[in-house]
Each structure stands twice: as structure tokens, then as C-alpha cells.
Amino acid sequence: QVQLVESGGGVVQPGRSLRLYCGGSGFTFSSFGMHWIRQAPGKGLEWMAFIWPDGSIKHFAKSVKDRFTISRDNSKNTVYLQLNSLRAEDTAVYYCARDGANRDVDYWGLGTLVTVSS
Amino acid sequence: QSVLTQPPSASGTPGQRVTISCSGSSSNIGSNPVAWYQQLPGAAPKLLMFGNDQRPSGVPDRFSGSKSGTSVSLAISGLQSEDEADYYCAAWDGSVWVFGGGTKLTVL
């Protein structure tokens, strides 16, 4: 079965950086685009970034495109989200999710919590 | 301010039928299929509907979706207590994936 497992979250000071990881299993990882989506405490879902299956094309939300970077290593079945210049408002659970075959996002991980605080 | 617009809350009694709306524009709902997600308390979102009105395997047929122009609706019939959750619509808008603000469904 499809599984996505995020890691790398934690408490980080404002202005610092953090790298999130998402490992995929149960499917041919290199054949699927991958997303990162976040959810601030008590708030709704906010899409962050998307990367094509081969990593050649990336899309970002306007709110983070100058600070966050998405990448992937298909040999390790892993997608990454590099968070730079973190702010308090970046505090959220970060989910990775698989791009589905029907122009949707079909599978989600359980998320990893990032807390930006001094 | 979310690109897709949903009512913040909805409610119903067990057995009732409730509908959640989601409105957008020609660049998102008007030209792309819509997905719906169910997020139970404390859990990750789960795909509930794709392609406007298609249910993934395992989703009860009490859930149905429809689309008209730049709006979509999610209907839940025979409401059950376990349907109490947050519901989100989503679609591509050019090269960005956009969500509705979410609707909190309460089963009275």
C-alpha cells in the first residue's frame, strides 16, 4: 500500500533553516509528482510546492517561493522541502502528498510539525 | 483569503442530507477537475472525491459530488456521527494547487 512518511520537523529559531524529508513506499516513486502542503494550528490547508516526477519542473506558492525549495532523490524514494529564513507564521504541520492520476492529490503522509519560535 | 470559497461551517442531524458548496473561477474549477478531502479530528486529510464526482475505493456511496460551471458541491446523505470532520475542496489553478478554506461539519 502507498505510504508517505515525513520527518525533519522540530523547533527552530526565526531566521534559521530546516530541511524536511518525505519517504515514499508502495508505489513507483519516480513515476509520480510530489507535493508539500502545510496546515498552521487551527487553520486550513495551504499548498506549498510541487515537483515533477523527474524533478525537472517545480512550482511554488507565491508566499514562499523565495524562501522554500523542493527537490527529490528518486534513488532514495525521497522528496525534500528546504525551509529558509523561517518566520513564526511558518509554524505548521507539513504534509507531503502524492500527485494523483486524475489531476488531484491522492495520498498524504501523517505530517511533521515545524515550530518557529525563539 | 482562499482562492476557492467554502462556507466555514455546516451541520445536520443523523440521517439527514447535507451539502457543502465550493465556488471558484474559470481558471480553477471552471477548467479543472475538483477533489474533496475529509480531515477527521487530529488526522491527516484523506481523498474523498476526485474528478468532481468520482469516489475512491472505500468511500461510501453516501458521499456524492457535482459540478456546475465554476462551482462544485459535496453532498452527504444519511449523515452519521463519524462524518463530523473538516472538508476541503481543491483544484489546479494554472501551475498552483489551490484549496478552499474548509468547512467544519458538525453532526448534531
PDB file of C-alpha atoms in Angstrom:
ATOM      1  CA  GLN A   1       0.000   0.000   0.000  1.00  0.00           C
ATOM      2  CA  VAL A   2       1.093   3.576  -0.586  1.00  0.00           C
ATOM      3  CA  GLN A   3       2.927   5.071   2.360  1.00  0.00           C
ATOM      4  CA  LEU A   4       4.418   8.509   2.810  1.00  0.00           C
ATOM      5  CA  VAL A   5       6.446   9.282   5.913  1.00  0.00           C
ATOM      6  CA  GLU A   6       7.624  12.781   6.740  1.00  0.00           C
ATOM      7  CA  SER A   7      10.446  13.676   9.106  1.00  0.00           C
ATOM      8  CA  GLY A   8      12.762  16.535   9.949  1.00  0.00           C
ATOM      9  CA  GLY A   9      10.350  18.760  11.820  1.00  0.00           C
ATOM     10  CA  GLY A  10      11.132  20.366  15.152  1.00  0.00           C
ATOM     11  CA  VAL A  11      11.587  23.653  16.968  1.00  0.00           C
ATOM     12  CA  VAL A  12      13.700  26.222  15.144  1.00  0.00           C
ATOM     13  CA  GLN A  13      14.512  29.862  15.794  1.00  0.00           C
ATOM     14  CA  PRO A  14      13.257  32.621  13.490  1.00  0.00           C
ATOM     15  CA  GLY A  15      15.607  33.238  10.587  1.00  0.00           C
ATOM     16  CA  ARG A  16      17.080  29.733  10.691  1.00  0.00           C
ATOM     17  CA  SER A  17      16.690  26.912   8.176  1.00  0.00           C
ATOM     18  CA  LEU A  18      15.253  23.414   8.293  1.00  0.00           C
ATOM     19  CA  ARG A  19      15.092  20.514   5.843  1.00  0.00           C
ATOM     20  CA  LEU A  20      12.070  18.256   5.731  1.00  0.00           C
ATOM     21  CA  TYR A  21      12.112  14.748   4.329  1.00  0.00           C
ATOM     22  CA  CYS A  22       9.406  12.529   2.897  1.00  0.00           C
ATOM     23  CA  GLY A  23       9.996   8.893   2.062  1.00  0.00           C
ATOM     24  CA  GLY A  24       7.607   7.057  -0.226  1.00  0.00           C
ATOM     25  CA  SER A  25       6.936   3.336  -0.497  1.00  0.00           C
ATOM     26  CA  GLY A  26       4.372   1.004  -2.004  1.00  0.00           C
ATOM     27  CA  PHE A  27       4.477   2.683  -5.415  1.00  0.00           C
ATOM     28  CA  THR A  28       6.924   3.567  -8.184  1.00  0.00           C
ATOM     29  CA  PHE A  29       8.179   6.784  -6.641  1.00  0.00           C
ATOM     30  CA  SER A  30       9.937   8.038  -9.774  1.00  0.00           C
ATOM     31  CA  SER A  31       6.660   7.995 -11.737  1.00  0.00           C
ATOM     32  CA  PHE A  32       4.764  10.456  -9.565  1.00  0.00           C
ATOM     33  CA  GLY A  33       4.900  14.157  -8.892  1.00  0.00           C
ATOM     34  CA  MET A  34       5.022  15.106  -5.220  1.00  0.00           C
ATOM     35  CA  HIS A  35       3.565  17.973  -3.209  1.00  0.00           C
ATOM     36  CA  TRP A  36       4.214  19.670   0.108  1.00  0.00           C
ATOM     37  CA  ILE A  37       1.186  21.124   1.875  1.00  0.00           C
ATOM     38  CA  ARG A  38       1.055  22.732   5.301  1.00  0.00           C
ATOM     39  CA  GLN A  39      -1.541  23.421   7.966  1.00  0.00           C
ATOM     40  CA  ALA A  40      -0.997  26.040  10.647  1.00  0.00           C
ATOM     41  CA  PRO A  41      -2.519  25.257  14.050  1.00  0.00           C
ATOM     42  CA  GLY A  42      -6.296  25.540  13.852  1.00  0.00           C
ATOM     43  CA  LYS A  43      -6.152  26.726  10.239  1.00  0.00           C
ATOM     44  CA  GLY A  44      -6.880  25.315   6.798  1.00  0.00           C
ATOM     45  CA  LEU A  45      -4.677  23.601   4.243  1.00  0.00           C
ATOM     46  CA  GLU A  46      -2.134  25.653   2.318  1.00  0.00           C
ATOM     47  CA  TRP A  47      -0.320  24.242  -0.698  1.00  0.00           C
ATOM     48  CA  MET A  48       3.422  24.957  -0.726  1.00  0.00           C
ATOM     49  CA  ALA A  49       5.185  23.284  -3.628  1.00  0.00           C
ATOM     50  CA  PHE A  50       5.111  20.620  -6.314  1.00  0.00           C
ATOM     51  CA  ILE A  51       7.871  18.765  -8.160  1.00  0.00           C
ATOM     52  CA  TRP A  52       7.576  16.731 -11.323  1.00  0.00           C
ATOM     53  CA  PRO A  53       8.447  13.010 -11.294  1.00  0.00           C
ATOM     54  CA  ASP A  54      11.892  13.604 -12.766  1.00  0.00           C
ATOM     55  CA  GLY A  55      12.484  16.759 -10.736  1.00  0.00           C
ATOM     56  CA  SER A  56      12.823  18.903 -13.830  1.00  0.00           C
ATOM     57  CA  ILE A  57       9.957  21.265 -13.054  1.00  0.00           C
ATOM     58  CA  LYS A  58       8.971  22.810  -9.737  1.00  0.00           C
ATOM     59  CA  HIS A  59       6.111  25.055  -8.740  1.00  0.00           C
ATOM     60  CA  PHE A  60       5.777  27.115  -5.571  1.00  0.00           C
ATOM     61  CA  ALA A  61       3.148  29.119  -3.754  1.00  0.00           C
ATOM     62  CA  LYS A  62       3.840  32.829  -4.104  1.00  0.00           C
ATOM     63  CA  SER A  63       4.021  33.193  -0.335  1.00  0.00           C
ATOM     64  CA  VAL A  64       7.135  31.001  -0.054  1.00  0.00           C
ATOM     65  CA  LYS A  65       8.801  30.837  -3.473  1.00  0.00           C
ATOM     66  CA  ASP A  66      11.765  32.974  -2.408  1.00  0.00           C
ATOM     67  CA  ARG A  67      12.401  31.040   0.821  1.00  0.00           C
ATOM     68  CA  PHE A  68      11.444  27.388   0.251  1.00  0.00           C
ATOM     69  CA  THR A  69      12.943  24.883  -2.177  1.00  0.00           C
ATOM     70  CA  ILE A  70      11.661  21.476  -3.207  1.00  0.00           C
ATOM     71  CA  SER A  71      13.871  18.676  -4.516  1.00  0.00           C
ATOM     72  CA  ARG A  72      13.862  14.891  -4.787  1.00  0.00           C
ATOM     73  CA  ASP A  73      16.166  11.905  -4.989  1.00  0.00           C
ATOM     74  CA  ASN A  74      14.414   9.102  -6.845  1.00  0.00           C
ATOM     75  CA  SER A  75      17.208   6.668  -5.978  1.00  0.00           C
ATOM     76  CA  LYS A  76      16.217   7.121  -2.328  1.00  0.00           C
ATOM     77  CA  ASN A  77      12.448   7.463  -2.899  1.00  0.00           C
ATOM     78  CA  THR A  78      12.620  10.763  -1.050  1.00  0.00           C
ATOM     79  CA  VAL A  79      11.343  14.273  -1.604  1.00  0.00           C
ATOM     80  CA  TYR A  80      12.704  17.228   0.353  1.00  0.00           C
ATOM     81  CA  LEU A  81      11.488  20.654   1.373  1.00  0.00           C
ATOM     82  CA  GLN A  82      14.178  23.159   2.324  1.00  0.00           C
ATOM     83  CA  LEU A  83      12.782  25.899   4.537  1.00  0.00           C
ATOM     84  CA  ASN A  84      14.940  29.036   4.777  1.00  0.00           C
ATOM     85  CA  SER A  85      14.568  32.320   6.668  1.00  0.00           C
ATOM     86  CA  LEU A  86      11.864  30.813   8.806  1.00  0.00           C
ATOM     87  CA  ARG A  87       9.237  33.014  10.404  1.00  0.00           C
ATOM     88  CA  ALA A  88       6.765  32.458  13.217  1.00  0.00           C
ATOM     89  CA  GLU A  89       3.966  32.215  10.665  1.00  0.00           C
ATOM     90  CA  ASP A  90       5.665  29.169   9.100  1.00  0.00           C
ATOM     91  CA  THR A  91       4.707  27.191  12.196  1.00  0.00           C
ATOM     92  CA  ALA A  92       2.571  24.337  10.889  1.00  0.00           C
ATOM     93  CA  VAL A  93       2.239  20.654  10.256  1.00  0.00           C
ATOM     94  CA  TYR A  94       3.894  19.967   6.904  1.00  0.00           C
ATOM     95  CA  TYR A  95       2.440  17.138   4.835  1.00  0.00           C
ATOM     96  CA  CYS A  96       3.902  15.530   1.776  1.00  0.00           C
ATOM     97  CA  ALA A  97       1.416  14.128  -0.696  1.00  0.00           C
ATOM     98  CA  ARG A  98       1.435  12.260  -3.966  1.00  0.00           C
ATOM     99  CA  ASP A  99       0.162  13.766  -7.198  1.00  0.00           C
ATOM    100  CA  GLY A 100      -2.642  11.560  -8.435  1.00  0.00           C
ATOM    101  CA  ALA A 101      -3.585  10.335 -11.881  1.00  0.00           C
ATOM    102  CA  ASN A 102      -6.723  12.475 -12.034  1.00  0.00           C
ATOM    103  CA  ARG A 103      -5.225  15.936 -11.598  1.00  0.00           C
ATOM    104  CA  ASP A 104      -5.557  15.586  -7.833  1.00  0.00           C
ATOM    105  CA  VAL A 105      -3.523  14.812  -4.738  1.00  0.00           C
ATOM    106  CA  ASP A 106      -4.338  11.270  -3.763  1.00  0.00           C
ATOM    107  CA  TYR A 107      -2.201  10.076  -0.831  1.00  0.00           C
ATOM    108  CA  TRP A 108      -0.968  12.028   2.167  1.00  0.00           C
ATOM    109  CA  GLY A 109       1.570  11.378   4.853  1.00  0.00           C
ATOM    110  CA  LEU A 110       0.861  11.916   8.539  1.00  0.00           C
ATOM    111  CA  GLY A 111       2.813  15.163   8.610  1.00  0.00           C
ATOM    112  CA  THR A 112       5.731  16.620  10.544  1.00  0.00           C
ATOM    113  CA  LEU A 113       5.383  19.605  12.888  1.00  0.00           C
ATOM    114  CA  VAL A 114       7.586  22.645  12.432  1.00  0.00           C
ATOM    115  CA  THR A 115       7.552  25.209  15.232  1.00  0.00           C
ATOM    116  CA  VAL A 116       9.322  28.502  14.667  1.00  0.00           C
ATOM    117  CA  SER A 117       9.979  30.144  17.984  1.00  0.00           C
ATOM    118  CA  SER A 118      12.753  31.883  19.854  1.00  0.00           C
TER     119      SER A 118
ATOM    120  CA  GLN B   1      -8.212  34.562   1.804  1.00  0.00           C
ATOM    121  CA  SER B   2      -8.575  31.235  -0.012  1.00  0.00           C
ATOM    122  CA  VAL B   3      -8.860  31.065  -3.791  1.00  0.00           C
ATOM    123  CA  LEU B   4     -11.809  28.671  -3.506  1.00  0.00           C
ATOM    124  CA  THR B   5     -14.720  29.740  -1.324  1.00  0.00           C
ATOM    125  CA  GLN B   6     -16.454  27.387   1.092  1.00  0.00           C
ATOM    126  CA  PRO B   7     -18.852  28.081   3.957  1.00  0.00           C
ATOM    127  CA  PRO B   8     -16.928  27.862   7.238  1.00  0.00           C
ATOM    128  CA  SER B   9     -19.475  25.587   8.854  1.00  0.00           C
ATOM    129  CA  ALA B  10     -22.330  23.195   8.160  1.00  0.00           C
ATOM    130  CA  SER B  11     -24.422  20.972  10.363  1.00  0.00           C
ATOM    131  CA  GLY B  12     -27.057  18.282  10.293  1.00  0.00           C
ATOM    132  CA  THR B  13     -28.685  15.595  12.358  1.00  0.00           C
ATOM    133  CA  PRO B  14     -28.065  11.871  11.917  1.00  0.00           C
ATOM    134  CA  GLY B  15     -29.767  10.548   8.807  1.00  0.00           C
ATOM    135  CA  GLN B  16     -30.097  13.980   7.245  1.00  0.00           C
ATOM    136  CA  ARG B  17     -28.620  15.106   3.920  1.00  0.00           C
ATOM    137  CA  VAL B  18     -26.174  17.993   3.954  1.00  0.00           C
ATOM    138  CA  THR B  19     -24.466  19.834   1.128  1.00  0.00           C
ATOM    139  CA  ILE B  20     -21.198  21.749   1.149  1.00  0.00           C
ATOM    140  CA  SER B  21     -20.520  24.218  -1.638  1.00  0.00           C
ATOM    141  CA  CYS B  22     -17.243  25.381  -3.160  1.00  0.00           C
ATOM    142  CA  SER B  23     -17.007  28.232  -5.618  1.00  0.00           C
ATOM    143  CA  GLY B  24     -14.086  29.315  -7.741  1.00  0.00           C
ATOM    144  CA  SER B  25     -13.374  30.803 -11.126  1.00  0.00           C
ATOM    145  CA  SER B  26     -12.731  29.935 -14.737  1.00  0.00           C
ATOM    146  CA  SER B  27      -9.026  29.397 -14.063  1.00  0.00           C
ATOM    147  CA  ASN B  28      -9.552  26.691 -11.452  1.00  0.00           C
ATOM    148  CA  ILE B  29     -12.912  24.942 -11.081  1.00  0.00           C
ATOM    149  CA  GLY B  30     -14.072  26.181 -14.466  1.00  0.00           C
ATOM    150  CA  SER B  31     -11.259  24.382 -16.289  1.00  0.00           C
ATOM    151  CA  ASN B  32     -10.001  21.625 -13.990  1.00  0.00           C
ATOM    152  CA  PRO B  33     -11.444  18.686 -12.075  1.00  0.00           C
ATOM    153  CA  VAL B  34     -12.082  19.223  -8.373  1.00  0.00           C
ATOM    154  CA  ALA B  35     -11.111  16.995  -5.477  1.00  0.00           C
ATOM    155  CA  TRP B  36     -12.601  16.885  -1.991  1.00  0.00           C
ATOM    156  CA  TYR B  37     -10.746  15.942   1.173  1.00  0.00           C
ATOM    157  CA  GLN B  38     -12.028  14.830   4.548  1.00  0.00           C
ATOM    158  CA  GLN B  39      -9.951  15.608   7.610  1.00  0.00           C
ATOM    159  CA  LEU B  40     -11.063  13.888  10.786  1.00  0.00           C
ATOM    160  CA  PRO B  41     -10.010  15.489  14.087  1.00  0.00           C
ATOM    161  CA  GLY B  42      -6.291  15.040  14.672  1.00  0.00           C
ATOM    162  CA  ALA B  43      -5.745  13.171  11.405  1.00  0.00           C
ATOM    163  CA  ALA B  44      -4.217  13.861   8.003  1.00  0.00           C
ATOM    164  CA  PRO B  45      -6.545  14.731   5.138  1.00  0.00           C
ATOM    165  CA  LYS B  46      -7.922  11.880   3.056  1.00  0.00           C
ATOM    166  CA  LEU B  47      -9.073  11.960  -0.558  1.00  0.00           C
ATOM    167  CA  LEU B  48     -12.865  11.752  -0.545  1.00  0.00           C
ATOM    168  CA  MET B  49     -13.777  12.626  -4.123  1.00  0.00           C
ATOM    169  CA  PHE B  50     -11.804  13.154  -7.316  1.00  0.00           C
ATOM    170  CA  GLY B  51     -12.690  14.259 -10.818  1.00  0.00           C
ATOM    171  CA  ASN B  52     -15.622  16.287  -9.433  1.00  0.00           C
ATOM    172  CA  ASP B  53     -17.834  13.266  -8.733  1.00  0.00           C
ATOM    173  CA  GLN B  54     -15.729  10.098  -8.503  1.00  0.00           C
ATOM    174  CA  ARG B  55     -15.327   8.218  -5.233  1.00  0.00           C
ATOM    175  CA  PRO B  56     -12.064   6.424  -4.447  1.00  0.00           C
ATOM    176  CA  SER B  57     -12.380   2.813  -3.451  1.00  0.00           C
ATOM    177  CA  GLY B  58     -13.661   2.519   0.098  1.00  0.00           C
ATOM    178  CA  VAL B  59     -15.569   5.801   0.219  1.00  0.00           C
ATOM    179  CA  PRO B  60     -19.253   5.094   0.935  1.00  0.00           C
ATOM    180  CA  ASP B  61     -21.791   5.987  -1.738  1.00  0.00           C
ATOM    181  CA  ARG B  62     -23.439   8.280   0.795  1.00  0.00           C
ATOM    182  CA  PHE B  63     -20.902  10.808  -0.480  1.00  0.00           C
ATOM    183  CA  SER B  64     -21.516  12.371  -3.883  1.00  0.00           C
ATOM    184  CA  GLY B  65     -20.124  15.272  -5.845  1.00  0.00           C
ATOM    185  CA  SER B  66     -21.377  17.543  -8.577  1.00  0.00           C
ATOM    186  CA  LYS B  67     -20.114  20.448 -10.651  1.00  0.00           C
ATOM    187  CA  SER B  68     -21.774  23.319 -12.438  1.00  0.00           C
ATOM    188  CA  GLY B  69     -19.682  25.955 -14.138  1.00  0.00           C
ATOM    189  CA  THR B  70     -17.277  27.382 -11.574  1.00  0.00           C
ATOM    190  CA  SER B  71     -18.887  25.773  -8.537  1.00  0.00           C
ATOM    191  CA  VAL B  72     -18.929  22.300  -7.063  1.00  0.00           C
ATOM    192  CA  SER B  73     -20.863  20.666  -4.284  1.00  0.00           C
ATOM    193  CA  LEU B  74     -20.288  17.763  -1.946  1.00  0.00           C
ATOM    194  CA  ALA B  75     -23.402  16.024  -0.671  1.00  0.00           C
ATOM    195  CA  ILE B  76     -23.534  13.643   2.249  1.00  0.00           C
ATOM    196  CA  SER B  77     -26.712  11.654   2.656  1.00  0.00           C
ATOM    197  CA  GLY B  78     -27.678   9.516   5.633  1.00  0.00           C
ATOM    198  CA  LEU B  79     -25.429  11.632   7.851  1.00  0.00           C
ATOM    199  CA  GLN B  80     -23.543   9.704  10.506  1.00  0.00           C
ATOM    200  CA  SER B  81     -21.671  10.824  13.598  1.00  0.00           C
ATOM    201  CA  GLU B  82     -18.361   9.691  12.084  1.00  0.00           C
ATOM    202  CA  ASP B  83     -18.850  12.190   9.252  1.00  0.00           C
ATOM    203  CA  GLU B  84     -18.061  15.014  11.674  1.00  0.00           C
ATOM    204  CA  ALA B  85     -14.882  16.449  10.163  1.00  0.00           C
ATOM    205  CA  ASP B  86     -13.399  19.287   8.149  1.00  0.00           C
ATOM    206  CA  TYR B  87     -13.978  19.146   4.401  1.00  0.00           C
ATOM    207  CA  TYR B  88     -11.833  20.873   1.790  1.00  0.00           C
ATOM    208  CA  CYS B  89     -12.243  21.335  -1.946  1.00  0.00           C
ATOM    209  CA  ALA B  90      -9.168  21.727  -4.155  1.00  0.00           C
ATOM    210  CA  ALA B  91      -8.174  22.105  -7.781  1.00  0.00           C
ATOM    211  CA  TRP B  92      -5.342  23.177 -10.020  1.00  0.00           C
ATOM    212  CA  ASP B  93      -5.246  26.863 -10.934  1.00  0.00           C
ATOM    213  CA  GLY B  94      -2.617  27.123 -13.626  1.00  0.00           C
ATOM    214  CA  SER B  95       0.518  25.719 -12.042  1.00  0.00           C
ATOM    215  CA  VAL B  96      -0.602  26.077  -8.441  1.00  0.00           C
ATOM    216  CA  TRP B  97      -2.819  23.776  -6.400  1.00  0.00           C
ATOM    217  CA  VAL B  98      -5.469  25.751  -4.518  1.00  0.00           C
ATOM    218  CA  PHE B  99      -7.702  24.847  -1.598  1.00  0.00           C
ATOM    219  CA  GLY B 100     -10.944  26.121  -0.217  1.00  0.00           C
ATOM    220  CA  GLY B 101     -10.850  27.471   3.320  1.00  0.00           C
ATOM    221  CA  GLY B 102     -12.529  24.346   4.644  1.00  0.00           C
ATOM    222  CA  THR B 103     -15.967  23.590   6.053  1.00  0.00           C
ATOM    223  CA  LYS B 104     -16.382  22.214   9.547  1.00  0.00           C
ATOM    224  CA  LEU B 105     -19.248  19.741   9.536  1.00  0.00           C
ATOM    225  CA  THR B 106     -20.986  19.189  12.854  1.00  0.00           C
ATOM    226  CA  VAL B 107     -23.360  16.269  13.409  1.00  0.00           C
ATOM    227  CA  LEU B 108     -25.888  17.455  15.964  1.00  0.00           C
TER     228      LEU B 108
END
